[in-house]
Short mmCIF file of C-alpha atoms in Angstrom, two decimals:
data_model
loop_
_atom_site.label_atom_id
_atom_site.label_comp_id
_atom_site.label_asym_id
_atom_site.label_seq_id
_atom_site.Cartn_x
_atom_site.Cartn_y
_atom_site.Cartn_z
CA PRO E 2 84.33 8.26 -22.26
CA THR E 3 87.19 10.71 -21.79
CA SER E 4 89.84 9.63 -19.28
CA GLY E 5 88.97 10.86 -15.82
CA PHE E 6 85.16 10.74 -16.22
CA PRO E 7 83.24 8.00 -14.35
CA ALA E 8 81.47 5.62 -16.68
CA ASP E 9 77.91 6.46 -15.73
CA ALA E 10 74.96 7.85 -17.63
CA LYS E 11 75.17 11.35 -16.15
CA HIS E 12 78.73 12.08 -17.33
CA ALA E 13 78.23 10.28 -20.59
CA GLN E 14 75.74 12.99 -21.59
CA LEU E 15 78.13 15.88 -21.09
CA ASP E 16 78.68 17.90 -24.23
CA GLU E 17 82.01 18.59 -25.91
CA HIS E 18 82.26 21.94 -24.21
CA SER E 19 82.28 20.38 -20.75
CA ARG E 20 84.75 17.70 -21.82
CA SER E 21 87.20 20.22 -23.22
CA ALA E 22 86.92 22.21 -20.00
CA PHE E 23 87.79 19.10 -17.99
CA VAL E 24 90.84 18.38 -20.16
CA SER E 25 92.00 21.95 -19.64
CA LEU E 26 91.46 21.48 -15.95
CA GLU E 27 93.63 18.36 -15.86
CA ARG E 28 96.44 20.26 -17.57
CA THR E 29 96.01 23.14 -15.14
CA MET E 30 96.20 20.87 -12.10
CA ALA E 31 99.27 19.07 -13.46
CA ALA E 32 101.00 22.40 -13.96
CA LEU E 33 99.95 23.57 -10.49
CA ASN E 34 101.68 20.57 -8.97
CA ALA E 35 104.91 21.71 -10.58
CA THR E 36 104.79 25.54 -10.48
CA ALA E 37 101.81 27.82 -10.04
CA ASN E 38 101.51 31.50 -9.33
CA MET E 39 99.01 31.71 -6.48
CA VAL E 40 97.42 34.94 -5.38
CA VAL E 41 95.87 34.29 -1.97
CA ALA E 42 94.28 36.63 0.56
CA VAL E 43 94.31 34.78 3.84
CA LYS E 44 92.53 35.26 7.08
CA ALA E 45 94.14 33.86 10.23
CA GLN E 46 92.00 32.37 12.93
CA ARG E 47 92.74 30.54 16.17
CA VAL E 48 90.42 27.62 16.74
CA ALA E 49 90.77 25.41 19.85
CA GLY E 50 94.33 26.62 20.39
CA VAL E 51 95.43 25.80 16.81
CA ARG E 52 96.33 28.48 14.31
CA ARG E 53 94.36 27.87 11.13
CA VAL E 54 94.77 29.86 7.94
CA ALA E 55 91.74 29.81 5.66
CA ALA E 56 91.91 31.22 2.16
CA LYS E 57 89.22 33.79 1.56
CA HIS E 58 90.00 34.41 -2.11
CA ALA E 59 92.38 32.28 -4.11
CA VAL E 60 93.18 32.33 -7.81
CA ALA E 61 95.38 29.99 -9.84
CA ARG E 62 96.87 31.58 -12.93
CA LEU E 63 98.34 29.57 -15.78
CA GLY E 64 98.65 30.57 -19.41
CA GLY E 65 96.28 33.51 -19.02
CA LEU E 66 93.57 31.33 -17.45
CA LYS E 67 92.22 31.65 -13.93
CA ALA E 68 90.49 29.12 -11.69
CA PRO E 69 89.18 29.52 -8.13
CA VAL E 70 91.17 27.46 -5.70
CA SER E 71 90.09 26.02 -2.38
CA MET E 72 93.06 26.10 -0.01
CA SER E 73 93.33 25.18 3.67
CA MET E 74 96.46 25.28 5.77
CA ARG E 75 97.08 24.22 9.36
CA LYS E 76 100.19 25.27 11.24
CA GLY E 77 102.54 22.32 11.43
CA GLY E 78 100.37 20.23 9.14
CA ARG E 79 100.03 19.45 5.45
CA GLN E 80 98.71 21.85 2.84
CA SER E 81 95.85 20.69 0.64
CA LEU E 82 94.97 22.23 -2.72
CA GLY E 83 91.94 21.56 -4.86
CA VAL E 84 90.63 23.22 -8.03
CA PHE E 85 86.90 22.90 -8.69
CA ALA E 86 86.19 23.83 -12.32
CA ALA E 87 84.90 20.69 -14.05
CA GLY E 88 82.04 21.40 -16.42
CA LEU E 89 82.41 25.20 -16.19
CA ASP E 90 83.62 27.73 -18.68
CA PHE E 91 86.90 29.43 -17.74
CA ALA E 92 85.47 32.76 -18.91
CA GLU E 93 82.74 32.38 -16.30
CA LEU E 94 85.34 31.43 -13.70
CA GLU E 95 87.47 34.45 -14.54
CA SER E 96 84.59 36.89 -14.20
CA ALA E 97 83.43 35.27 -10.95
CA VAL E 98 86.90 35.44 -9.45
CA GLU E 99 87.51 39.04 -10.48
CA ASP E 100 84.34 40.05 -8.63
CA ASP E 101 85.78 38.65 -5.38
CA GLU E 102 89.46 39.46 -5.98
CA MET E 103 89.55 42.45 -3.63
CA GLU E 104 92.34 42.15 -1.08
CA TRP E 105 91.17 41.12 2.39
CA SER E 106 92.01 43.45 5.28
CA PRO E 107 91.69 42.72 8.99
CA PRO E 108 88.80 44.32 10.87
CA VAL E 109 89.48 47.62 12.58
CA ARG E 110 89.40 47.45 16.36
CA ALA E 111 86.95 49.66 18.16
CA THR E 112 88.59 52.48 20.12
CA ARG E 113 87.46 53.92 23.43
CA LYS E 114 86.52 57.56 23.80
CA ASP E 115 89.29 58.14 26.33
CA GLY E 116 91.88 56.67 23.94
CA LYS E 117 92.85 53.80 26.28
CA SER E 118 93.21 50.21 25.20
CA SER E 119 91.02 47.55 26.79
CA LYS E 120 94.02 46.43 28.88
CA GLU E 121 94.78 49.96 30.11
CA ALA E 122 91.12 50.50 31.01
CA LYS E 123 91.36 47.63 33.51
CA GLN E 124 94.47 49.06 35.19
CA SER E 125 94.36 51.52 38.06
CA LYS E 126 95.75 55.05 37.84
CA ARG E 127 98.37 54.09 40.43
CA PHE E 128 99.61 51.19 38.30
CA ARG E 129 99.66 53.18 35.04
CA LYS E 130 101.67 55.93 36.74
CA ALA E 131 104.15 53.36 38.07
CA GLN E 132 104.41 51.62 34.71
CA ALA E 133 105.21 54.90 32.96
CA SER E 134 108.28 55.34 35.16
CA VAL E 135 109.94 52.01 34.28
CA PRO E 136 111.79 51.23 31.02
CA GLY E 137 110.16 49.19 28.28
CA ARG E 138 109.80 45.46 28.62
CA MET E 139 112.61 44.87 26.11
CA ALA E 140 115.17 47.03 27.95
CA PRO E 141 117.10 44.74 30.37
CA GLN E 142 118.40 46.47 33.50
CA GLU E 143 121.40 45.76 35.68
CA PRO E 144 120.39 43.78 38.80
CA ALA E 145 120.94 46.65 41.25
CA ALA E 146 119.11 49.18 39.05
CA GLY E 147 116.24 46.75 38.45
CA ILE E 148 115.73 46.12 42.18
CA LYS E 149 115.75 49.88 42.85
CA LEU E 150 113.12 50.45 40.15
CA MET E 151 110.96 47.69 41.59
CA MET E 152 111.17 49.11 45.11
CA ASP E 153 110.56 52.72 44.00
CA ASN E 154 107.36 51.75 42.16
CA ALA E 155 105.86 49.59 44.92
CA THR E 156 103.18 52.05 46.03
CA ALA E 157 100.54 49.71 47.49
CA LYS E 158 99.34 50.26 51.05
CA PHE E 159 100.85 47.03 52.35
CA VAL E 160 104.29 45.42 52.32
CA GLU E 161 104.50 43.82 48.89
CA SER E 162 106.43 40.67 48.01
CA ALA E 163 109.26 40.59 45.49
CA GLU E 164 108.69 38.05 42.74
CA ALA E 165 110.93 36.65 40.01
CA HIS E 166 109.47 35.36 36.74
CA ILE E 167 111.98 33.49 34.59
CA ARG E 168 111.27 32.14 31.10
CA LEU E 169 113.36 29.10 30.18
CA ASN E 170 113.87 27.33 26.86
CA ILE E 171 112.17 24.11 27.98
CA ASP E 172 108.95 22.27 27.17
CA PRO E 173 107.66 20.68 30.40
CA LYS E 174 105.34 18.28 28.56
CA TYR E 175 108.46 16.15 28.07
CA ASN E 176 109.71 14.34 31.18
CA ASP E 177 113.36 15.22 30.58
CA GLN E 178 112.54 18.94 30.36
CA GLN E 179 110.61 19.33 33.61
CA LEU E 180 112.01 21.54 36.35
CA ARG E 181 111.03 21.19 40.01
CA ALA E 182 113.40 21.82 42.90
CA THR E 183 113.93 23.82 46.08
CA VAL E 184 116.23 26.66 47.07
CA ALA E 185 117.18 27.97 50.50
CA LEU E 186 116.95 31.77 50.41
CA PRO E 187 119.85 33.14 52.51
CA LYS E 188 117.77 36.03 53.86
CA GLY E 189 114.48 34.16 54.14
CA THR E 190 111.13 34.86 52.56
CA GLY E 191 109.77 37.35 55.07
CA LYS E 192 106.69 35.17 55.50
CA THR E 193 105.54 33.02 58.42
CA VAL E 194 105.17 29.46 57.16
CA ARG E 195 102.85 27.07 58.97
CA VAL E 196 104.26 23.53 58.78
CA ALA E 197 102.53 20.22 59.48
CA VAL E 198 104.49 16.97 59.79
CA LEU E 199 103.34 13.37 59.31
CA CYS E 200 105.68 11.09 61.24
CA GLN E 201 105.76 8.45 63.99
CA GLY E 202 107.45 7.80 67.31
CA ASP E 203 110.19 10.09 68.54
CA ALA E 204 110.13 12.06 65.29
CA ILE E 205 106.90 13.77 66.43
CA ALA E 206 108.61 15.40 69.42
CA ALA E 207 111.67 16.30 67.30
CA ALA E 208 109.47 17.97 64.67
CA LYS E 209 107.62 20.05 67.28
CA GLU E 210 110.91 21.07 68.84
CA ALA E 211 112.14 22.22 65.41
CA GLY E 212 109.13 24.51 65.09
CA ALA E 213 106.39 22.43 63.44
CA ASP E 214 102.89 23.81 64.01
CA PHE E 215 101.29 20.36 63.74
CA ALA E 216 102.85 16.91 64.09
CA GLY E 217 101.30 13.48 64.34
CA ALA E 218 100.64 10.13 62.69
CA GLU E 219 97.22 8.55 62.07
CA ASP E 220 95.49 11.21 64.18
CA LEU E 221 96.82 14.02 61.95
CA VAL E 222 95.86 12.06 58.82
CA GLU E 223 92.29 11.82 60.10
CA ASP E 224 92.23 15.54 60.95
CA ILE E 225 93.37 16.48 57.43
CA ALA E 226 90.87 14.07 55.86
CA GLY E 227 88.19 15.77 57.95
CA GLY E 228 88.98 19.19 56.46
CA MET E 229 91.72 20.64 58.69
CA MET E 230 93.91 22.76 56.37
CA ASP E 231 95.52 25.24 58.78
CA PHE E 232 99.02 24.82 57.31
CA ASP E 233 101.01 26.05 54.32
CA LEU E 234 103.35 23.06 53.97
CA LEU E 235 103.07 19.35 54.72
CA ILE E 236 106.18 17.28 55.39
CA ALA E 237 106.05 13.49 55.69
CA SER E 238 108.46 10.72 56.55
CA PRO E 239 108.71 7.89 53.97
CA ASP E 240 106.97 5.38 56.26
CA MET E 241 103.90 7.65 56.45
CA MET E 242 103.42 8.06 52.70
CA PRO E 243 101.19 4.96 52.28
CA LYS E 244 98.84 6.40 54.91
CA ALA E 245 99.01 9.86 53.33
CA ALA E 246 97.99 8.45 49.93
CA LYS E 247 94.30 8.75 50.77
CA LEU E 248 94.78 12.51 51.25
CA GLY E 249 95.70 13.00 47.60
CA ARG E 250 92.22 14.20 46.59
CA ALA E 251 92.25 16.86 49.32
CA LEU E 252 95.91 17.92 49.12
CA GLY E 253 96.62 17.53 45.40
CA PRO E 254 94.57 20.49 44.05
CA LYS E 255 96.13 22.77 46.71
CA GLY E 256 99.69 21.67 45.88
CA LEU E 257 100.27 20.41 49.42
CA MET E 258 100.90 16.72 48.72
CA PRO E 259 104.40 15.74 49.97
CA ASN E 260 106.87 15.07 47.17
CA PRO E 261 110.51 13.94 47.27
CA LYS E 262 111.44 16.42 44.50
CA ALA E 263 110.15 19.26 46.67
CA GLY E 264 112.08 18.04 49.70
CA THR E 265 108.88 17.38 51.66
CA VAL E 266 109.37 13.60 51.90
CA THR E 267 112.42 12.95 54.06
CA PRO E 268 113.42 10.71 56.98
CA ASN E 269 114.90 13.73 58.82
CA VAL E 270 111.70 15.71 59.34
CA ALA E 271 113.19 17.97 62.03
CA GLN E 272 115.86 19.26 59.66
CA ALA E 273 113.26 19.80 56.90
CA VAL E 274 111.09 21.83 59.28
CA SER E 275 114.07 24.05 60.21
CA GLU E 276 114.96 24.62 56.54
CA PHE E 277 111.45 25.56 55.41
CA LYS E 278 110.91 27.75 58.45
CA GLY E 279 114.22 29.44 57.67
CA GLY E 280 113.38 30.38 54.07
CA LYS E 281 113.54 27.29 51.87
CA VAL E 282 111.07 27.55 48.96
CA GLU E 283 109.97 25.24 46.19
CA PHE E 284 109.89 26.30 42.55
CA ARG E 285 108.77 24.62 39.34
CA ALA E 286 108.29 25.50 35.67
CA ASP E 287 104.69 25.90 34.53
CA LYS E 288 103.27 24.64 31.23
CA GLN E 289 104.87 27.54 29.33
CA GLY E 290 108.32 26.88 30.82
CA ILE E 291 108.18 29.89 33.18
CA VAL E 292 109.38 29.75 36.79
CA HIS E 293 107.52 31.97 39.29
CA VAL E 294 109.16 32.28 42.70
CA PRO E 295 109.06 34.92 45.48
CA PHE E 296 112.40 36.05 46.85
CA GLY E 297 111.55 38.31 49.78
CA LYS E 298 109.55 41.32 50.91
CA LEU E 299 110.06 44.92 49.90
CA ASN E 300 110.96 45.86 53.47
CA PHE E 301 114.19 43.91 52.89
CA SER E 302 117.33 45.84 52.04
CA PRO E 303 118.38 45.88 48.35
CA ALA E 304 121.45 43.81 49.28
CA ASP E 305 119.27 41.10 50.89
CA LEU E 306 116.98 40.95 47.85
CA MET E 307 120.04 40.73 45.59
CA GLU E 308 121.42 37.81 47.58
CA ASN E 309 118.11 35.94 47.45
CA MET E 310 117.77 36.57 43.71
CA LYS E 311 121.29 35.28 43.12
CA ALA E 312 120.44 32.09 45.06
CA ILE E 313 117.39 31.48 42.84
CA VAL E 314 119.38 31.96 39.63
CA ASP E 315 122.10 29.58 40.85
CA ALA E 316 119.50 26.95 41.84
CA ILE E 317 117.83 27.09 38.41
CA ASP E 318 121.21 26.65 36.72
CA ALA E 319 122.15 23.79 39.06
CA ASN E 320 118.89 21.92 38.35
CA ARG E 321 118.95 22.32 34.57
CA PRO E 322 116.88 19.47 33.03
CA SER E 323 118.81 16.92 31.02
CA GLY E 324 116.57 17.48 27.99
CA ALA E 325 117.19 21.25 27.83
CA LYS E 326 119.27 21.90 24.70
CA GLY E 327 120.85 25.06 23.34
CA ILE E 328 120.11 28.37 25.05
CA TYR E 329 118.63 27.67 28.49
CA TRP E 330 117.65 31.16 29.64
CA LYS E 331 115.28 33.36 27.64
CA SER E 332 114.36 36.25 29.91
CA MET E 333 114.03 37.27 33.54
CA TYR E 334 111.65 39.79 35.09
CA ILE E 335 111.14 40.93 38.66
CA ALA E 336 108.07 42.67 40.04
CA SER E 337 106.38 43.62 43.27
CA THR E 338 102.97 42.14 44.09
CA MET E 339 101.03 45.14 42.73
CA GLY E 340 103.71 46.84 40.64
CA PRO E 341 104.99 46.77 37.06
CA SER E 342 107.63 44.30 35.94
CA VAL E 343 111.24 45.17 35.24
CA GLN E 344 113.41 43.06 32.94
CA ILE E 345 116.74 42.01 34.45
CA ASP E 346 119.90 41.10 32.60
CA HIS E 347 120.16 37.50 33.81
CA THR E 348 123.74 37.15 32.53
CA ALA E 349 124.79 39.89 34.95
CA VAL E 350 123.12 38.01 37.82
CA GLN E 351 124.86 34.79 36.83
CA ALA E 352 128.23 36.56 36.76
CA MET E 353 127.70 38.14 40.20
CA LYS E 354 129.73 36.99 43.19
CA VAL E 355 127.95 37.31 46.53
CA GLU E 356 130.32 37.99 49.39
#
């Protein structure tokens, strides 16, 4: 039998026409491995978080001949190419391909009668009006101008918080690119923080004197295990951590478990209580490498907000992960709780000198 055909009865009965088609196919595939002019109309899909590109129509041209091609590509993966034409006439292939050779176009999105996008339809009139008065998302503002825009467009009926959202060039799935630290805001957070302290002996009285709302040892551990969660922050001394381990299931999902990186595991619990009551906050990068941290209330003066924002920027620079290479900062936005975001020129903040 011809080279490439299995030695079985079915293929042994193929006529000369099928054999010549297979030989032509072998030559076509050999040429495709070297150079081939592919005309592919692709359709992009996202499946389980992975971008997959599936060929809807594909044609391989070589020497005036055409053959349908099955192609599949996966982002970051290998590309596979197969031509299925054995036992078929190329004239039949050519006519079949030409019938389906129309260029693929993406589906047209449905439009609302009021002309709004689906995102705009979910936004309130107040927010859309505020968003129209701020520059585009790709127009960085000077720090002072950005804070003024944020304050002018905070139109909610309560005192909103000022938030900073900073995108960094890090991938937190790697241990040497994780960012978690604390920063003491010079002007405070404007919030009342309820602090509980796990400690023993004289440290209990010292913690209460420093302003702790709850302080205790085994009795406080039992209260928390029983469902008492009337605190925003839990500080523990190192000798109490083995006893606090059983609280991990209750405290972990709420982000309240004491951690040395967050400054909530310390032998000097009284000092830690004073710092967190005075405006010390914890920040960390999320899975996308973005840091979200509040830096005051909008009843603060612009100068106070500027000083707090400068402290956050300096703390992020000071705690740069060892694995962060190249450009560290990507972008920085500030926003009120219910207002639109304003992009800030982070280089101007870094160059600022607070008196």
